[in-house]
Amino acid sequence: MSGNKAEEVESIESILKAHIPENELSFVERILYGKPLKSLELPAKALSLAETNNFEIAGHKFTALEEEFRTPRIVRVAAVQNKIVLPTTDPFEKQRDAIHSKIKSMVEAASLCGVNILCLQEAWTMPFAFCTREKNPWCQFAESAEHGPTTQFIKQLCKNYNMVIVSPILERDENHGEVLWNTAVLINNRGHFMGKTRKNHIPRVGDFNESTYYAEGNTGHRVFQTDFGKVAVNICYGRHHPQNWLMYGVNGAEIVFNPSATVGGLSEPLWGIEARNAAIANSYFTVAINRVGTEVFPNEFTSGDGKPAHKDFGHFYGSSYIAAPDGSRTKGLSRTKDGLLIAEMDLNLCRQVKDHWGFQMTQRLDLYASSLTKAIELDYQPQIIYNNP
């Protein structure tokens, strides 16, 4: 299935449910998603808000073993995926304000569900215009991470709802020549700016030639100690690099968000693997978030692959999900619809999985540090043993 027909598919889960007998579906889902998760009972007010504002809402529960010396560390986490609201040709302030308004209702629903930490999708305040490579007019969406209108908007939501929010934006760095960065802003549950972290890996594939706008991030692998746990943000293309995931774990992350923007023809077979594998390999929770919908731009652009110029670069397929360090994961949100995914998790599971599998004890950072130090030298020779005749 390809093209528009594929875009119309609601979700993989809907296909499985439609075609696999009920008595076999639970077995298939266990193989695909790991141990079964309980559904969260969501309040009627939140369900009503979702229906009124036409977004999907789903909740799942990850559990851990009871311990004698530690009480459960229960936290509720949410992921938001959404379409843009107005056409890309509308005035930019109206576009941004319309998205703010949409997100406000989704954050309110999350609050009604007891969410402590919420993450929005990559560059959530704007169309994903980086495919066009046009500096004008899209750079106008850039704003200060510390003082911009979106940060002020998010600060108020955090304060109102006692919620930590991760807000990925196009940042204009006012203190360093007004250059642009792809940045996630962390606002704590008291409405205070906590810090920011920047996208470490910039794609140069297909329409995703984002280096026209910003360079590789310079903030390293920051982990933020919130009131609800240690949080990190691996922005979009960084999910393709295992070392990137690794370093957030080395720095102590318990939950790593992956706000993304990726389209069906490019990455969908990879999507369900990468964040889940990172959760397993690094013994933390991961939250994979992808925007949804098709965004059409006024001017044609090309991919540099000889194919005809086009005004959109495909369907953002949503499918946001949350994965646990034991390999279990939630079902994905819709491929076609706005959505709010909520998970209750016991962060004690992170240590329990470390004790069980011993990945941190056996990972041999010393070996790889030595090998990688040698590999970046100009005179490096790969360790290849040749078969002499």
Short mmCIF file of C-alpha atoms in Angstrom, two decimals, residues 84-92 95 127 138 296:
data_model
loop_
_atom_site.label_atom_id
_atom_site.label_comp_id
_atom_site.label_asym_id
_atom_site.label_seq_id
_atom_site.Cartn_x
_atom_site.Cartn_y
_atom_site.Cartn_z
CA ILE A 84 -0.94 22.43 12.05
CA VAL A 85 -4.21 24.38 12.12
CA LEU A 86 -4.13 27.06 9.41
CA PRO A 87 -2.67 27.01 5.88
CA THR A 88 1.03 27.83 5.62
CA THR A 89 0.09 30.95 3.62
CA ASP A 90 -1.79 32.56 6.53
CA PRO A 91 -0.15 35.30 8.64
CA PHE A 92 2.42 33.68 10.90
CA GLN A 95 -0.78 30.29 12.54
CA PRO A 127 4.85 24.16 9.91
CA TRP A 138 10.10 30.76 7.67
CA VAL A 296 1.55 22.14 1.84
#
